Amino acid sequence: MMNGALDFHNIHKPPKGEEESDSRFGSLCLGIVSALLTASIIIIIRMSGVLYRQEVNLSEMKMKMEILENRAEILLRDRNDLNWMLGVILTFDLFPVRDFCRENTGCQPCRRGWTLFQHRCYLFHEDGWFTWQEARQLCQDRHADLVVIDNLEEPEFISNRTDFYFDKYHGYWLGLNQTGSSWVWVDGRVDTLGFWMQKPFSFPGKNALLVPNRNPTTSWAKADSEFKNRFICEGKALTRS
Ligand SMILES: *[C@@H]1O[C@H](CO)[C@@H](O)[C@H](O)[C@H]1NC(C)=O
Ligand SMILES: *[C@@H]1O[C@H](CO)[C@@H](O)[C@H](O)[C@H]1NC(C)=O
Ligand SMILES: *[C@@H]1O[C@H](CO)[C@@H](O)[C@H](O)[C@H]1NC(C)=O
C-alpha cells in the first residue's frame, strides 16, 4: 500500500529537468502576462486620457454651438427688423431721413412730434382745425391715415393725450365714418367697438369725432364731415424694438 501510494505520487511528480523548464516557462508566462497587463494599463490610461480630452472637446463644442446658435438668433432678429424697416421706408416716395434719424442717436421708431404706442406712431394734430377729408389728406401726406382704434388699450392712450378745446362739440377726428348702415374704419374694417357717447349731440353726421375728457369707452360723437376739428393720425413705426 505504502509503495503504491508513493508510486502514485511519483507518477504525478514531473522529472527534475522538466520541473526547471516548467518554472522558466511559468516565469516567461508571468512576464508576458505582466507585460500585457502593463501594456493594457497603459492603453487604458491613454484611452481614458483621450476619452477625457474628447469629453472636454465635446463640452467645449457644445458651448461654441450654443454661442453660435445665439448669434444666429440675434442675426435673424436683426434681419427681420431691417426687413421691417425697409418695408416702412418703401412706403415713402421720399423718405424723410432727418425726421427719423440723427447721426448720433440713430433712427427712432417715430418721427419728431409723433408718439410711439404699441409699435404704431401717433400724431395729435393740434395746429388748426380741418374738415374730415382735409384731416385725412394731411395724414396721408405723411404716409399715415386717420387713427383706427382696434384694441382696448388704444382708447385710453388717446384719451390720455387729448384735451378739451374751444367748446364741448369740438374734438379730434377718427378714421371712422358711416357707409350705408355700418360704421367703417379707414382700413376697411367694420367697427365692432362702438364707444359712442351715451347722450349724442343733436346734430349728428356720418363721421366720427373723439370728444376729449370723457370715459374712453363712451367718447365718440357723430359729426358732419364739414365740421372743422383737430385730428389724430396713425402710422407704422420705423423700428419694431
Ligand atoms: C480636441 O480638439 C482639438 C481642436 O480643438 C483637436 O486638435 C484634438 O485632436 C481634439 N482631441 C480629441 C481627443 O478629439
Ligand atoms: C393713461 O394715464 C394714466 C394716468 O396717468 C396711466 O396710469 C395709464 O397707464 C395711461 N395709459 C396709457 C395707455 O397711456
Ligand atoms: C368715408 O371713409 C372712406 C374711407 O374709409 C372714404 O373713402 C369716404 O370718402 C368717406 N366718406 C365721407 C363722407 O367722409
PDB file of C-alpha atoms and ligand atoms in Angstrom:
ATOM      1  CA  MET A   1       0.000   0.000   0.000  1.00  0.00           C
ATOM      2  CA  MET A   2       2.792   2.449   1.015  1.00  0.00           C
ATOM      3  CA  ASN A   3       4.730   1.730  -2.176  1.00  0.00           C
ATOM      4  CA  GLY A   4       1.637   2.081  -4.207  1.00  0.00           C
ATOM      5  CA  ALA A   5       0.922   5.465  -2.722  1.00  0.00           C
ATOM      6  CA  LEU A   6       4.490   6.575  -3.298  1.00  0.00           C
ATOM      7  CA  ASP A   7       4.310   5.406  -6.889  1.00  0.00           C
ATOM      8  CA  PHE A   8       1.146   7.287  -7.291  1.00  0.00           C
ATOM      9  CA  HIS A   9       2.948  10.396  -6.080  1.00  0.00           C
ATOM     10  CA  ASN A  10       5.890   9.799  -8.340  1.00  0.00           C
ATOM     11  CA  ILE A  11       3.744   9.442 -11.395  1.00  0.00           C
ATOM     12  CA  HIS A  12       2.453  12.947 -10.954  1.00  0.00           C
ATOM     13  CA  LYS A  13       5.694  14.453  -9.918  1.00  0.00           C
ATOM     14  CA  PRO A  14       7.498  15.615 -13.083  1.00  0.00           C
ATOM     15  CA  PRO A  15      11.138  14.693 -13.500  1.00  0.00           C
ATOM     16  CA  LYS A  16      13.703  17.189 -12.278  1.00  0.00           C
ATOM     17  CA  GLY A  17      14.666  18.564 -15.758  1.00  0.00           C
ATOM     18  CA  GLU A  18      11.048  19.147 -16.747  1.00  0.00           C
ATOM     19  CA  GLU A  19      10.401  20.964 -13.482  1.00  0.00           C
ATOM     20  CA  GLU A  20      13.114  23.520 -14.295  1.00  0.00           C
ATOM     21  CA  SER A  21      11.911  24.223 -17.837  1.00  0.00           C
ATOM     22  CA  ASP A  22       8.375  24.427 -16.486  1.00  0.00           C
ATOM     23  CA  SER A  23       9.282  27.099 -13.967  1.00  0.00           C
ATOM     24  CA  ARG A  24      11.142  29.010 -16.718  1.00  0.00           C
ATOM     25  CA  PHE A  25       8.065  28.658 -18.890  1.00  0.00           C
ATOM     26  CA  GLY A  26       5.972  29.799 -15.934  1.00  0.00           C
ATOM     27  CA  SER A  27       8.033  32.884 -15.305  1.00  0.00           C
ATOM     28  CA  LEU A  28       8.048  33.605 -19.031  1.00  0.00           C
ATOM     29  CA  CYS A  29       4.254  33.414 -18.993  1.00  0.00           C
ATOM     30  CA  LEU A  30       4.161  35.577 -15.923  1.00  0.00           C
ATOM     31  CA  GLY A  31       6.458  38.038 -17.652  1.00  0.00           C
ATOM     32  CA  ILE A  32       4.265  38.073 -20.754  1.00  0.00           C
ATOM     33  CA  VAL A  33       1.106  38.397 -18.679  1.00  0.00           C
ATOM     34  CA  SER A  34       2.514  41.191 -16.603  1.00  0.00           C
ATOM     35  CA  ALA A  35       3.828  42.894 -19.765  1.00  0.00           C
ATOM     36  CA  LEU A  36       0.396  42.564 -21.322  1.00  0.00           C
ATOM     37  CA  LEU A  37      -1.146  43.813 -18.120  1.00  0.00           C
ATOM     38  CA  THR A  38       1.167  46.770 -18.023  1.00  0.00           C
ATOM     39  CA  ALA A  39       0.502  47.438 -21.687  1.00  0.00           C
ATOM     40  CA  SER A  40      -3.247  47.186 -21.058  1.00  0.00           C
ATOM     41  CA  ILE A  41      -2.992  49.541 -18.116  1.00  0.00           C
ATOM     42  CA  ILE A  42      -1.006  51.980 -20.199  1.00  0.00           C
ATOM     43  CA  ILE A  43      -3.519  51.660 -23.038  1.00  0.00           C
ATOM     44  CA  ILE A  44      -6.415  52.118 -20.605  1.00  0.00           C
ATOM     45  CA  ILE A  45      -4.769  55.161 -19.079  1.00  0.00           C
ATOM     46  CA  ARG A  46      -4.075  56.567 -22.557  1.00  0.00           C
ATOM     47  CA  MET A  47      -7.606  55.762 -23.692  1.00  0.00           C
ATOM     48  CA  SER A  48      -9.149  57.364 -20.658  1.00  0.00           C
ATOM     49  CA  GLY A  49      -6.944  60.378 -21.313  1.00  0.00           C
ATOM     50  CA  VAL A  50      -8.197  60.537 -24.897  1.00  0.00           C
ATOM     51  CA  LEU A  51     -11.742  59.941 -23.684  1.00  0.00           C
ATOM     52  CA  TYR A  52     -11.403  62.716 -21.145  1.00  0.00           C
ATOM     53  CA  ARG A  53      -9.997  65.093 -23.775  1.00  0.00           C
ATOM     54  CA  GLN A  54     -12.826  64.156 -26.110  1.00  0.00           C
ATOM     55  CA  GLU A  55     -15.334  64.835 -23.383  1.00  0.00           C
ATOM     56  CA  VAL A  56     -13.704  68.193 -22.750  1.00  0.00           C
ATOM     57  CA  ASN A  57     -13.751  68.808 -26.511  1.00  0.00           C
ATOM     58  CA  LEU A  58     -17.408  67.805 -26.662  1.00  0.00           C
ATOM     59  CA  SER A  59     -18.454  70.170 -23.920  1.00  0.00           C
ATOM     60  CA  GLU A  60     -16.349  72.927 -25.484  1.00  0.00           C
ATOM     61  CA  MET A  61     -18.009  72.284 -28.827  1.00  0.00           C
ATOM     62  CA  LYS A  62     -21.442  72.276 -27.231  1.00  0.00           C
ATOM     63  CA  MET A  63     -20.642  75.639 -25.669  1.00  0.00           C
ATOM     64  CA  LYS A  64     -19.404  77.004 -29.008  1.00  0.00           C
ATOM     65  CA  MET A  65     -22.539  75.699 -30.696  1.00  0.00           C
ATOM     66  CA  GLU A  66     -24.741  77.422 -28.141  1.00  0.00           C
ATOM     67  CA  ILE A  67     -22.884  80.686 -28.716  1.00  0.00           C
ATOM     68  CA  LEU A  68     -23.305  80.275 -32.478  1.00  0.00           C
ATOM     69  CA  GLU A  69     -26.997  79.489 -32.079  1.00  0.00           C
ATOM     70  CA  ASN A  70     -27.450  82.634 -30.002  1.00  0.00           C
ATOM     71  CA  ARG A  71     -25.619  84.665 -32.628  1.00  0.00           C
ATOM     72  CA  ALA A  72     -27.768  83.151 -35.365  1.00  0.00           C
ATOM     73  CA  GLU A  73     -30.888  84.096 -33.406  1.00  0.00           C
ATOM     74  CA  ILE A  74     -29.674  87.673 -32.969  1.00  0.00           C
ATOM     75  CA  LEU A  75     -28.829  87.902 -36.669  1.00  0.00           C
ATOM     76  CA  LEU A  76     -32.246  86.554 -37.621  1.00  0.00           C
ATOM     77  CA  ARG A  77     -33.943  89.135 -35.397  1.00  0.00           C
ATOM     78  CA  ASP A  78     -31.755  91.902 -36.832  1.00  0.00           C
ATOM     79  CA  ARG A  79     -32.581  90.760 -40.350  1.00  0.00           C
ATOM     80  CA  ASN A  80     -36.315  90.737 -39.611  1.00  0.00           C
ATOM     81  CA  ASP A  81     -36.055  94.191 -38.018  1.00  0.00           C
ATOM     82  CA  LEU A  82     -34.177  95.520 -41.051  1.00  0.00           C
ATOM     83  CA  ASN A  83     -36.755  93.990 -43.406  1.00  0.00           C
ATOM     84  CA  TRP A  84     -39.488  95.650 -41.374  1.00  0.00           C
ATOM     85  CA  MET A  85     -37.646  98.974 -41.597  1.00  0.00           C
ATOM     86  CA  LEU A  86     -37.140  98.564 -45.340  1.00  0.00           C
ATOM     87  CA  GLY A  87     -40.855  97.800 -45.734  1.00  0.00           C
ATOM     88  CA  VAL A  88     -41.761 101.045 -43.954  1.00  0.00           C
ATOM     89  CA  ILE A  89     -39.177 103.072 -45.930  1.00  0.00           C
ATOM     90  CA  LEU A  90     -40.511 101.671 -49.217  1.00  0.00           C
ATOM     91  CA  THR A  91     -43.984 103.087 -48.477  1.00  0.00           C
ATOM     92  CA  PHE A  92     -42.497 106.579 -48.924  1.00  0.00           C
ATOM     93  CA  ASP A  93     -41.678 108.231 -52.244  1.00  0.00           C
ATOM     94  CA  LEU A  94     -39.177 110.442 -50.491  1.00  0.00           C
ATOM     95  CA  PHE A  95     -38.183 109.113 -47.096  1.00  0.00           C
ATOM     96  CA  PRO A  96     -37.752 111.950 -44.546  1.00  0.00           C
ATOM     97  CA  VAL A  97     -34.496 110.632 -43.072  1.00  0.00           C
ATOM     98  CA  ARG A  98     -33.902 113.716 -40.910  1.00  0.00           C
ATOM     99  CA  ASP A  99     -37.279 113.304 -39.197  1.00  0.00           C
ATOM    100  CA  PHE A 100     -36.491 109.730 -38.106  1.00  0.00           C
ATOM    101  CA  CYS A 101     -32.728 109.509 -37.795  1.00  0.00           C
ATOM    102  CA  ARG A 102     -29.908 111.544 -36.318  1.00  0.00           C
ATOM    103  CA  GLU A 103     -26.248 110.845 -36.716  1.00  0.00           C
ATOM    104  CA  ASN A 104     -25.506 110.437 -33.012  1.00  0.00           C
ATOM    105  CA  THR A 105     -28.680 108.733 -31.769  1.00  0.00           C
ATOM    106  CA  GLY A 106     -29.573 106.535 -34.756  1.00  0.00           C
ATOM    107  CA  CYS A 107     -33.111 106.043 -36.024  1.00  0.00           C
ATOM    108  CA  GLN A 108     -36.176 106.448 -33.813  1.00  0.00           C
ATOM    109  CA  PRO A 109     -39.381 104.428 -34.273  1.00  0.00           C
ATOM    110  CA  CYS A 110     -41.401 107.616 -34.855  1.00  0.00           C
ATOM    111  CA  ARG A 111     -40.793 110.982 -36.478  1.00  0.00           C
ATOM    112  CA  ARG A 112     -40.226 114.012 -34.324  1.00  0.00           C
ATOM    113  CA  GLY A 113     -43.549 115.167 -32.878  1.00  0.00           C
ATOM    114  CA  TRP A 114     -45.157 111.713 -33.140  1.00  0.00           C
ATOM    115  CA  THR A 115     -45.741 109.378 -30.183  1.00  0.00           C
ATOM    116  CA  LEU A 116     -44.994 105.649 -30.115  1.00  0.00           C
ATOM    117  CA  PHE A 117     -47.619 103.313 -28.714  1.00  0.00           C
ATOM    118  CA  GLN A 118     -47.639  99.532 -29.235  1.00  0.00           C
ATOM    119  CA  HIS A 119     -45.419  99.624 -32.352  1.00  0.00           C
ATOM    120  CA  ARG A 120     -47.505 102.355 -34.003  1.00  0.00           C
ATOM    121  CA  CYS A 121     -46.842 106.094 -34.266  1.00  0.00           C
ATOM    122  CA  TYR A 122     -49.491 108.709 -33.494  1.00  0.00           C
ATOM    123  CA  LEU A 123     -49.710 112.385 -34.371  1.00  0.00           C
ATOM    124  CA  PHE A 124     -52.067 114.526 -32.300  1.00  0.00           C
ATOM    125  CA  HIS A 125     -52.542 117.379 -34.744  1.00  0.00           C
ATOM    126  CA  GLU A 126     -53.435 120.488 -32.792  1.00  0.00           C
ATOM    127  CA  ASP A 127     -52.407 123.251 -35.229  1.00  0.00           C
ATOM    128  CA  GLY A 128     -55.633 124.493 -36.792  1.00  0.00           C
ATOM    129  CA  TRP A 129     -58.980 122.830 -37.422  1.00  0.00           C
ATOM    130  CA  PHE A 130     -59.881 120.824 -40.511  1.00  0.00           C
ATOM    131  CA  THR A 131     -62.781 119.007 -42.167  1.00  0.00           C
ATOM    132  CA  TRP A 132     -62.690 115.200 -42.046  1.00  0.00           C
ATOM    133  CA  GLN A 133     -61.430 114.932 -45.671  1.00  0.00           C
ATOM    134  CA  GLU A 134     -58.762 117.622 -45.143  1.00  0.00           C
ATOM    135  CA  ALA A 135     -57.607 115.900 -41.967  1.00  0.00           C
ATOM    136  CA  ARG A 136     -57.401 112.563 -43.731  1.00  0.00           C
ATOM    137  CA  GLN A 137     -55.415 114.118 -46.585  1.00  0.00           C
ATOM    138  CA  LEU A 138     -52.976 115.698 -44.115  1.00  0.00           C
ATOM    139  CA  CYS A 139     -52.403 112.268 -42.522  1.00  0.00           C
ATOM    140  CA  GLN A 140     -51.975 110.611 -45.906  1.00  0.00           C
ATOM    141  CA  ASP A 141     -49.462 113.288 -46.948  1.00  0.00           C
ATOM    142  CA  ARG A 142     -47.413 111.986 -44.000  1.00  0.00           C
ATOM    143  CA  HIS A 143     -47.740 108.345 -45.140  1.00  0.00           C
ATOM    144  CA  ALA A 144     -50.242 107.632 -42.390  1.00  0.00           C
ATOM    145  CA  ASP A 145     -54.029 107.754 -42.091  1.00  0.00           C
ATOM    146  CA  LEU A 146     -56.613 108.925 -39.590  1.00  0.00           C
ATOM    147  CA  VAL A 147     -56.426 106.816 -36.440  1.00  0.00           C
ATOM    148  CA  VAL A 148     -58.053 103.378 -36.395  1.00  0.00           C
ATOM    149  CA  ILE A 149     -58.968 102.095 -32.956  1.00  0.00           C
ATOM    150  CA  ASP A 150     -58.659  98.339 -32.902  1.00  0.00           C
ATOM    151  CA  ASN A 151     -57.846  97.313 -29.356  1.00  0.00           C
ATOM    152  CA  LEU A 152     -58.879  98.177 -25.834  1.00  0.00           C
ATOM    153  CA  GLU A 153     -55.641  99.943 -24.772  1.00  0.00           C
ATOM    154  CA  GLU A 154     -55.638 102.454 -27.629  1.00  0.00           C
ATOM    155  CA  PRO A 155     -58.698 104.486 -26.421  1.00  0.00           C
ATOM    156  CA  GLU A 156     -57.030 105.004 -23.032  1.00  0.00           C
ATOM    157  CA  PHE A 157     -53.766 106.070 -24.681  1.00  0.00           C
ATOM    158  CA  ILE A 158     -55.644 108.525 -26.924  1.00  0.00           C
ATOM    159  CA  SER A 159     -57.754 109.795 -24.068  1.00  0.00           C
ATOM    160  CA  ASN A 160     -54.536 110.476 -22.117  1.00  0.00           C
ATOM    161  CA  ARG A 161     -53.158 112.634 -24.944  1.00  0.00           C
ATOM    162  CA  THR A 162     -56.193 114.676 -25.979  1.00  0.00           C
ATOM    163  CA  ASP A 163     -57.546 117.797 -24.311  1.00  0.00           C
ATOM    164  CA  PHE A 164     -60.715 119.833 -24.278  1.00  0.00           C
ATOM    165  CA  TYR A 165     -60.531 122.897 -26.557  1.00  0.00           C
ATOM    166  CA  PHE A 166     -62.921 125.657 -27.639  1.00  0.00           C
ATOM    167  CA  ASP A 167     -66.259 124.023 -26.752  1.00  0.00           C
ATOM    168  CA  LYS A 168     -67.828 120.679 -25.873  1.00  0.00           C
ATOM    169  CA  TYR A 169     -68.718 119.945 -29.510  1.00  0.00           C
ATOM    170  CA  HIS A 170     -65.141 120.028 -30.769  1.00  0.00           C
ATOM    171  CA  GLY A 171     -62.838 117.054 -30.705  1.00  0.00           C
ATOM    172  CA  TYR A 172     -60.399 115.008 -32.759  1.00  0.00           C
ATOM    173  CA  TRP A 173     -61.386 113.280 -36.000  1.00  0.00           C
ATOM    174  CA  LEU A 174     -61.100 109.483 -36.011  1.00  0.00           C
ATOM    175  CA  GLY A 175     -60.672 107.394 -39.166  1.00  0.00           C
ATOM    176  CA  LEU A 176     -64.262 106.178 -38.892  1.00  0.00           C
ATOM    177  CA  ASN A 177     -67.326 107.066 -40.955  1.00  0.00           C
ATOM    178  CA  GLN A 178     -70.699 105.697 -41.868  1.00  0.00           C
ATOM    179  CA  THR A 179     -71.129 103.717 -45.063  1.00  0.00           C
ATOM    180  CA  GLY A 180     -74.686 102.559 -45.562  1.00  0.00           C
ATOM    181  CA  SER A 181     -75.818 101.207 -42.236  1.00  0.00           C
ATOM    182  CA  SER A 182     -72.366 100.329 -40.855  1.00  0.00           C
ATOM    183  CA  TRP A 183     -69.537 102.366 -39.405  1.00  0.00           C
ATOM    184  CA  VAL A 184     -66.313 101.545 -41.241  1.00  0.00           C
ATOM    185  CA  TRP A 185     -62.704 102.376 -40.323  1.00  0.00           C
ATOM    186  CA  VAL A 186     -60.353 103.806 -42.975  1.00  0.00           C
ATOM    187  CA  ASP A 187     -58.539 100.439 -43.134  1.00  0.00           C
ATOM    188  CA  GLY A 188     -61.801  98.897 -44.350  1.00  0.00           C
ATOM    189  CA  ARG A 189     -62.866  97.083 -41.199  1.00  0.00           C
ATOM    190  CA  VAL A 190     -66.383  97.457 -39.822  1.00  0.00           C
ATOM    191  CA  ASP A 191     -66.365  98.848 -36.280  1.00  0.00           C
ATOM    192  CA  THR A 192     -67.260  96.429 -33.509  1.00  0.00           C
ATOM    193  CA  LEU A 193     -66.299  98.579 -30.504  1.00  0.00           C
ATOM    194  CA  GLY A 194     -68.966 101.269 -30.668  1.00  0.00           C
ATOM    195  CA  PHE A 195     -67.543 103.577 -27.984  1.00  0.00           C
ATOM    196  CA  TRP A 196     -70.230 106.213 -28.662  1.00  0.00           C
ATOM    197  CA  MET A 197     -71.256 108.896 -26.193  1.00  0.00           C
ATOM    198  CA  GLN A 198     -74.356 107.934 -24.303  1.00  0.00           C
ATOM    199  CA  LYS A 199     -76.078 111.292 -24.952  1.00  0.00           C
ATOM    200  CA  PRO A 200     -75.299 112.128 -28.574  1.00  0.00           C
ATOM    201  CA  PHE A 201     -75.235 115.690 -29.905  1.00  0.00           C
ATOM    202  CA  SER A 202     -78.393 116.910 -31.595  1.00  0.00           C
ATOM    203  CA  PHE A 203     -76.687 117.474 -34.979  1.00  0.00           C
ATOM    204  CA  PRO A 204     -75.249 114.104 -35.960  1.00  0.00           C
ATOM    205  CA  GLY A 205     -73.332 113.397 -39.159  1.00  0.00           C
ATOM    206  CA  LYS A 206     -71.651 110.479 -40.826  1.00  0.00           C
ATOM    207  CA  ASN A 207     -68.113 110.927 -39.460  1.00  0.00           C
ATOM    208  CA  ALA A 208     -66.758 110.035 -36.049  1.00  0.00           C
ATOM    209  CA  LEU A 209     -65.207 112.508 -33.646  1.00  0.00           C
ATOM    210  CA  LEU A 210     -63.419 111.763 -30.410  1.00  0.00           C
ATOM    211  CA  VAL A 211     -64.657 114.121 -27.693  1.00  0.00           C
ATOM    212  CA  PRO A 212     -61.890 114.710 -25.123  1.00  0.00           C
ATOM    213  CA  ASN A 213     -62.069 114.359 -21.355  1.00  0.00           C
ATOM    214  CA  ARG A 214     -64.642 111.607 -21.360  1.00  0.00           C
ATOM    215  CA  ASN A 215     -64.605 107.966 -20.404  1.00  0.00           C
ATOM    216  CA  PRO A 216     -62.610 106.375 -23.271  1.00  0.00           C
ATOM    217  CA  THR A 217     -65.330 103.794 -23.917  1.00  0.00           C
ATOM    218  CA  THR A 218     -68.086 106.431 -24.240  1.00  0.00           C
ATOM    219  CA  SER A 219     -66.329 109.239 -26.065  1.00  0.00           C
ATOM    220  CA  TRP A 220     -67.218 109.104 -29.760  1.00  0.00           C
ATOM    221  CA  ALA A 221     -69.664 111.539 -31.361  1.00  0.00           C
ATOM    222  CA  LYS A 222     -71.237 111.509 -34.816  1.00  0.00           C
ATOM    223  CA  ALA A 223     -70.432 114.723 -36.652  1.00  0.00           C
ATOM    224  CA  ASP A 224     -70.736 116.277 -40.080  1.00  0.00           C
ATOM    225  CA  SER A 225     -67.596 115.892 -42.194  1.00  0.00           C
ATOM    226  CA  GLU A 226     -67.535 119.654 -42.936  1.00  0.00           C
ATOM    227  CA  PHE A 227     -67.265 120.470 -39.226  1.00  0.00           C
ATOM    228  CA  LYS A 228     -63.656 121.558 -38.525  1.00  0.00           C
ATOM    229  CA  ASN A 229     -61.652 119.822 -35.817  1.00  0.00           C
ATOM    230  CA  ARG A 230     -58.292 118.699 -34.655  1.00  0.00           C
ATOM    231  CA  PHE A 231     -57.384 115.146 -35.656  1.00  0.00           C
ATOM    232  CA  ILE A 232     -55.200 112.127 -34.897  1.00  0.00           C
ATOM    233  CA  CYS A 233     -53.012 110.348 -37.477  1.00  0.00           C
ATOM    234  CA  GLU A 234     -51.668 106.825 -37.059  1.00  0.00           C
ATOM    235  CA  GLY A 235     -48.817 105.254 -38.999  1.00  0.00           C
ATOM    236  CA  LYS A 236     -46.313 102.405 -38.900  1.00  0.00           C
ATOM    237  CA  ALA A 237     -43.267 102.666 -36.661  1.00  0.00           C
ATOM    238  CA  LEU A 238     -39.913 102.596 -38.474  1.00  0.00           C
ATOM    239  CA  THR A 239     -38.316 100.208 -35.978  1.00  0.00           C
ATOM    240  CA  ARG A 240     -40.012  97.448 -34.050  1.00  0.00           C
ATOM    241  CA  SER A 241     -37.876  97.495 -30.933  1.00  0.00           C
TER     242      SER A 241
HETATM  243  C1  LIG B   1      -9.804  68.225 -29.470  1.00  0.00           C
HETATM  244  O1  LIG B   1      -9.945  69.337 -30.351  1.00  0.00           O
HETATM  245  C2  LIG B   1      -8.749  69.769 -30.947  1.00  0.00           C
HETATM  246  C3  LIG B   1      -9.079  71.016 -31.763  1.00  0.00           C
HETATM  247  O2  LIG B   1      -9.756  71.947 -30.956  1.00  0.00           O
HETATM  248  C4  LIG B   1      -8.130  68.689 -31.793  1.00  0.00           C
HETATM  249  O3  LIG B   1      -6.901  69.156 -32.318  1.00  0.00           O
HETATM  250  C5  LIG B   1      -7.905  67.456 -30.947  1.00  0.00           C
HETATM  251  O4  LIG B   1      -7.464  66.404 -31.774  1.00  0.00           O
HETATM  252  C6  LIG B   1      -9.190  67.057 -30.240  1.00  0.00           C
HETATM  253  N1  LIG B   1      -8.929  65.956 -29.355  1.00  0.00           N
HETATM  254  C7  LIG B   1      -9.639  64.884 -29.334  1.00  0.00           C
HETATM  255  C8  LIG B   1      -9.222  63.848 -28.356  1.00  0.00           C
HETATM  256  O5  LIG B   1     -10.588  64.704 -30.093  1.00  0.00           O
HETATM  257  C1  LIG B   2     -53.093 106.868 -19.080  1.00  0.00           C
HETATM  258  O1  LIG B   2     -52.828 107.675 -17.972  1.00  0.00           O
HETATM  259  C2  LIG B   2     -52.954 107.007 -16.715  1.00  0.00           C
HETATM  260  C3  LIG B   2     -52.791 108.056 -15.616  1.00  0.00           C
HETATM  261  O2  LIG B   2     -51.725 108.904 -15.851  1.00  0.00           O
HETATM  262  C4  LIG B   2     -51.888 105.912 -16.642  1.00  0.00           C
HETATM  263  O3  LIG B   2     -51.988 105.223 -15.434  1.00  0.00           O
HETATM  264  C5  LIG B   2     -52.100 104.944 -17.791  1.00  0.00           C
HETATM  265  O4  LIG B   2     -51.076 103.985 -17.791  1.00  0.00           O
HETATM  266  C6  LIG B   2     -52.104 105.685 -19.124  1.00  0.00           C
HETATM  267  N1  LIG B   2     -52.457 104.727 -20.151  1.00  0.00           N
HETATM  268  C7  LIG B   2     -51.910 104.701 -21.368  1.00  0.00           C
HETATM  269  C8  LIG B   2     -52.338 103.591 -22.251  1.00  0.00           C
HETATM  270  O5  LIG B   2     -51.102 105.538 -21.757  1.00  0.00           O
HETATM  271  C1  LIG B   3     -65.656 107.611 -45.537  1.00  0.00           C
HETATM  272  O1  LIG B   3     -64.407 106.879 -45.489  1.00  0.00           O
HETATM  273  C2  LIG B   3     -63.993 106.337 -46.737  1.00  0.00           C
HETATM  274  C3  LIG B   3     -62.717 105.591 -46.443  1.00  0.00           C
HETATM  275  O2  LIG B   3     -62.909 104.609 -45.468  1.00  0.00           O
HETATM  276  C4  LIG B   3     -63.811 107.443 -47.732  1.00  0.00           C
HETATM  277  O3  LIG B   3     -63.426 106.893 -48.985  1.00  0.00           O
HETATM  278  C5  LIG B   3     -65.063 108.263 -47.879  1.00  0.00           C
HETATM  279  O4  LIG B   3     -64.813 109.365 -48.716  1.00  0.00           O
HETATM  280  C6  LIG B   3     -65.526 108.754 -46.528  1.00  0.00           C
HETATM  281  N1  LIG B   3     -66.784 109.470 -46.644  1.00  0.00           N
HETATM  282  C7  LIG B   3     -67.044 110.604 -46.022  1.00  0.00           C
HETATM  283  C8  LIG B   3     -68.393 111.189 -46.236  1.00  0.00           C
HETATM  284  O5  LIG B   3     -66.250 111.179 -45.300  1.00  0.00           O
END
